[in-house]
Amino acid sequence: MEISYKQLLPKINTLIFDVDGVLTNGMVTIMPDGELVRHMNIKDGYALKTAVDKGFNVCIISGGKNEGVRTRLANLGIKDIYLGAHNKIEQYNELVKKYNLQPENVLYMGDDVPDYPVMKLVGLPSAPNDAAQEIQGIAKYISDKKGGEGCVRDIIEQILRVQGKWDNNFDAKYD
């Protein structure tokens, strides 16, 4: 009998997210100069900032290279931001070594095939509800929210609530 994802939440201390399709809805607006503009959910941002402030390792591994994405996430206090990552296992292994991570302590939320190899290695692979079929097939948790529509807030809030770290002291500190 497989254990419920809820039984895994108390052990999580590291949160790793893809960007396109997870922190965004996967759509881009192409500007006349060729820049690709993405939209991120403010509630996801608040949850990310709260997790950082509560001492979680919060990491981003994305195939995209948009420096505006890096700026947004860095402003939330996220230090480990890997953009242009096409073999996400390399960045994951770097994080494992840097933080001496154990798989059961790691959540990874991805939405498409490039996320698959890392999701197979972590304790809590998760996905937005509009993730690719292959990803949903290996996810231990599928949010009821779509990518870019609060799926990140959903899982972070659950983890923080279970660990007693989502409280009435909403004091996320922005630089």
Short mmCIF file of C-alpha atoms in Angstrom, two decimals:
data_model
loop_
_atom_site.label_atom_id
_atom_site.label_comp_id
_atom_site.label_asym_id
_atom_site.label_seq_id
_atom_site.Cartn_x
_atom_site.Cartn_y
_atom_site.Cartn_z
CA MET A 1 0.00 0.00 0.00
CA GLU A 2 1.44 3.34 -1.06
CA ILE A 3 1.59 6.04 1.60
CA SER A 4 -0.34 9.27 1.21
CA TYR A 5 1.57 12.35 0.10
CA LYS A 6 0.35 13.97 3.35
CA GLN A 7 2.59 11.60 5.29
CA LEU A 8 5.58 12.97 3.35
CA LEU A 9 4.91 16.67 4.09
CA PRO A 10 6.46 16.77 7.60
CA LYS A 11 9.86 15.66 6.23
CA ILE A 12 10.16 18.25 3.44
CA ASN A 13 12.87 20.90 3.90
CA THR A 14 13.74 21.57 0.26
CA LEU A 15 11.39 22.87 -2.43
CA ILE A 16 12.43 22.77 -6.08
CA PHE A 17 10.27 24.24 -8.83
CA ASP A 18 10.30 24.47 -12.59
CA VAL A 19 9.20 27.84 -13.99
CA ASP A 20 7.27 27.53 -17.26
CA GLY A 21 4.07 25.60 -16.65
CA VAL A 22 4.50 25.65 -12.85
CA LEU A 23 5.23 29.22 -11.74
CA THR A 24 3.66 30.40 -15.01
CA ASN A 25 0.79 29.08 -17.08
CA GLY A 26 3.27 28.06 -19.76
CA MET A 27 2.24 30.84 -22.13
CA VAL A 28 4.63 33.56 -23.28
CA THR A 29 3.95 36.89 -24.91
CA ILE A 30 6.42 37.58 -27.68
CA MET A 31 7.41 41.24 -27.70
CA PRO A 32 8.49 43.02 -30.92
CA ASP A 33 12.14 42.81 -29.81
CA GLY A 34 11.81 39.04 -29.33
CA GLU A 35 11.68 39.14 -25.53
CA LEU A 36 9.44 36.44 -24.06
CA VAL A 37 7.24 37.85 -21.28
CA ARG A 38 5.85 35.51 -18.63
CA HIS A 39 3.18 36.07 -15.99
CA MET A 40 3.61 34.80 -12.41
CA ASN A 41 1.03 34.46 -9.67
CA ILE A 42 1.48 36.85 -6.73
CA LYS A 43 0.12 34.26 -4.27
CA ASP A 44 2.76 31.78 -5.43
CA GLY A 45 5.34 34.51 -4.85
CA TYR A 46 4.09 35.16 -1.34
CA ALA A 47 4.28 31.46 -0.50
CA LEU A 48 7.80 31.20 -1.94
CA LYS A 49 8.93 34.21 0.11
CA THR A 50 7.33 32.78 3.25
CA ALA A 51 9.10 29.43 2.72
CA VAL A 52 12.43 31.21 2.30
CA ASP A 53 11.80 33.23 5.47
CA LYS A 54 10.92 30.04 7.36
CA GLY A 55 14.28 28.50 6.48
CA PHE A 56 13.42 26.15 3.63
CA ASN A 57 15.85 25.56 0.78
CA VAL A 58 13.89 26.99 -2.15
CA CYS A 59 15.40 26.29 -5.55
CA ILE A 60 14.48 26.88 -9.19
CA ILE A 61 15.58 24.69 -12.09
CA SER A 62 14.29 25.91 -15.45
CA GLY A 63 15.13 25.42 -19.09
CA GLY A 64 14.15 29.04 -19.74
CA LYS A 65 16.78 31.77 -19.75
CA ASN A 66 14.78 34.94 -19.06
CA GLU A 67 16.73 37.21 -16.71
CA GLY A 68 13.49 38.92 -15.64
CA VAL A 69 12.49 35.58 -14.11
CA ARG A 70 15.79 35.47 -12.21
CA THR A 71 15.26 39.03 -10.93
CA ARG A 72 11.71 38.27 -9.74
CA LEU A 73 12.74 35.11 -7.92
CA ALA A 74 15.91 36.63 -6.44
CA ASN A 75 13.76 39.48 -5.07
CA LEU A 76 11.81 36.81 -3.18
CA GLY A 77 15.05 35.71 -1.51
CA ILE A 78 15.64 32.60 -3.59
CA LYS A 79 19.38 32.01 -3.92
CA ASP A 80 19.55 28.82 -5.99
CA ILE A 81 18.19 29.77 -9.41
CA TYR A 82 19.31 27.68 -12.36
CA LEU A 83 18.17 28.99 -15.74
CA GLY A 84 18.98 27.45 -19.11
CA ALA A 85 19.06 24.01 -17.47
CA HIS A 86 18.46 21.38 -20.11
CA ASN A 87 19.73 18.40 -18.12
CA LYS A 88 18.09 19.16 -14.79
CA ILE A 89 19.78 16.20 -13.09
CA GLU A 90 23.07 18.14 -13.08
CA GLN A 91 21.57 21.03 -11.11
CA TYR A 92 19.69 18.66 -8.83
CA ASN A 93 22.90 16.77 -8.04
CA GLU A 94 24.64 20.08 -7.31
CA LEU A 95 21.88 20.95 -4.82
CA VAL A 96 22.07 17.50 -3.20
CA LYS A 97 25.78 17.98 -2.64
CA LYS A 98 25.51 21.62 -1.54
CA TYR A 99 22.82 20.96 1.09
CA ASN A 100 23.56 17.27 1.80
CA LEU A 101 19.98 16.46 0.79
CA GLN A 102 18.17 13.20 1.30
CA PRO A 103 15.49 12.37 -1.32
CA GLU A 104 12.73 12.04 1.29
CA ASN A 105 13.26 15.70 2.27
CA VAL A 106 12.84 17.07 -1.26
CA LEU A 107 9.74 18.20 -3.15
CA TYR A 108 10.01 18.88 -6.87
CA MET A 109 7.11 20.35 -8.82
CA GLY A 110 7.28 20.01 -12.58
CA ASP A 111 4.87 19.92 -15.46
CA ASP A 112 6.52 18.36 -18.49
CA VAL A 113 8.93 15.71 -19.76
CA PRO A 114 12.18 17.62 -18.94
CA ASP A 115 11.17 17.42 -15.25
CA TYR A 116 10.68 13.66 -15.30
CA PRO A 117 14.25 12.52 -14.47
CA VAL A 118 14.50 14.68 -11.33
CA MET A 119 10.97 13.84 -10.24
CA LYS A 120 11.93 10.16 -10.22
CA LEU A 121 14.66 10.92 -7.65
CA VAL A 122 12.84 13.04 -5.05
CA GLY A 123 10.65 12.03 -2.14
CA LEU A 124 7.65 14.12 -3.16
CA PRO A 125 7.28 14.60 -6.91
CA SER A 126 4.34 16.90 -7.52
CA ALA A 127 2.60 18.62 -10.41
CA PRO A 128 0.02 21.21 -11.36
CA ASN A 129 -3.24 19.68 -12.55
CA ASP A 130 -2.54 20.57 -16.18
CA ALA A 131 0.84 18.79 -16.26
CA ALA A 132 1.71 16.35 -19.02
CA GLN A 133 0.32 12.86 -18.65
CA GLU A 134 3.78 11.34 -18.02
CA ILE A 135 4.36 13.77 -15.17
CA GLN A 136 0.97 13.15 -13.60
CA GLY A 137 1.75 9.44 -13.81
CA ILE A 138 4.74 9.74 -11.44
CA ALA A 139 3.51 12.60 -9.24
CA LYS A 140 2.63 11.67 -5.66
CA TYR A 141 0.69 14.93 -5.44
CA ILE A 142 -1.25 16.71 -8.18
CA SER A 143 -2.53 20.14 -7.19
CA ASP A 144 -6.10 21.07 -7.99
CA LYS A 145 -4.60 24.29 -9.40
CA LYS A 146 -3.08 24.79 -12.83
CA GLY A 147 0.42 26.05 -13.50
CA GLY A 148 0.64 29.79 -12.88
CA GLU A 149 -2.69 29.73 -11.04
CA GLY A 150 -1.61 28.96 -7.50
CA CYS A 151 -0.28 25.39 -7.60
CA VAL A 152 2.96 26.48 -5.92
CA ARG A 153 1.09 28.29 -3.12
CA ASP A 154 -1.11 25.21 -2.73
CA ILE A 155 1.71 22.79 -1.95
CA ILE A 156 3.85 25.24 0.02
CA GLU A 157 0.93 26.19 2.24
CA GLN A 158 0.17 22.51 2.90
CA ILE A 159 3.79 21.81 3.89
CA LEU A 160 4.02 24.87 6.14
CA ARG A 161 0.66 24.12 7.80
CA VAL A 162 1.62 20.50 8.57
CA GLN A 163 4.95 21.68 10.00
CA GLY A 164 3.30 24.43 12.08
CA LYS A 165 5.03 27.17 10.11
CA TRP A 166 1.99 28.70 8.38
CA ASP A 167 0.60 30.84 11.14
CA ASN A 168 -1.00 34.18 11.80
CA ASN A 169 2.38 35.90 11.74
CA PHE A 170 2.31 36.75 8.07
CA ASP A 171 5.55 38.62 8.07
CA ALA A 172 7.23 37.88 4.76
CA LYS A 173 10.09 40.32 4.50
CA TYR A 174 10.76 41.83 1.09
CA ASP A 175 13.99 43.59 0.22
#
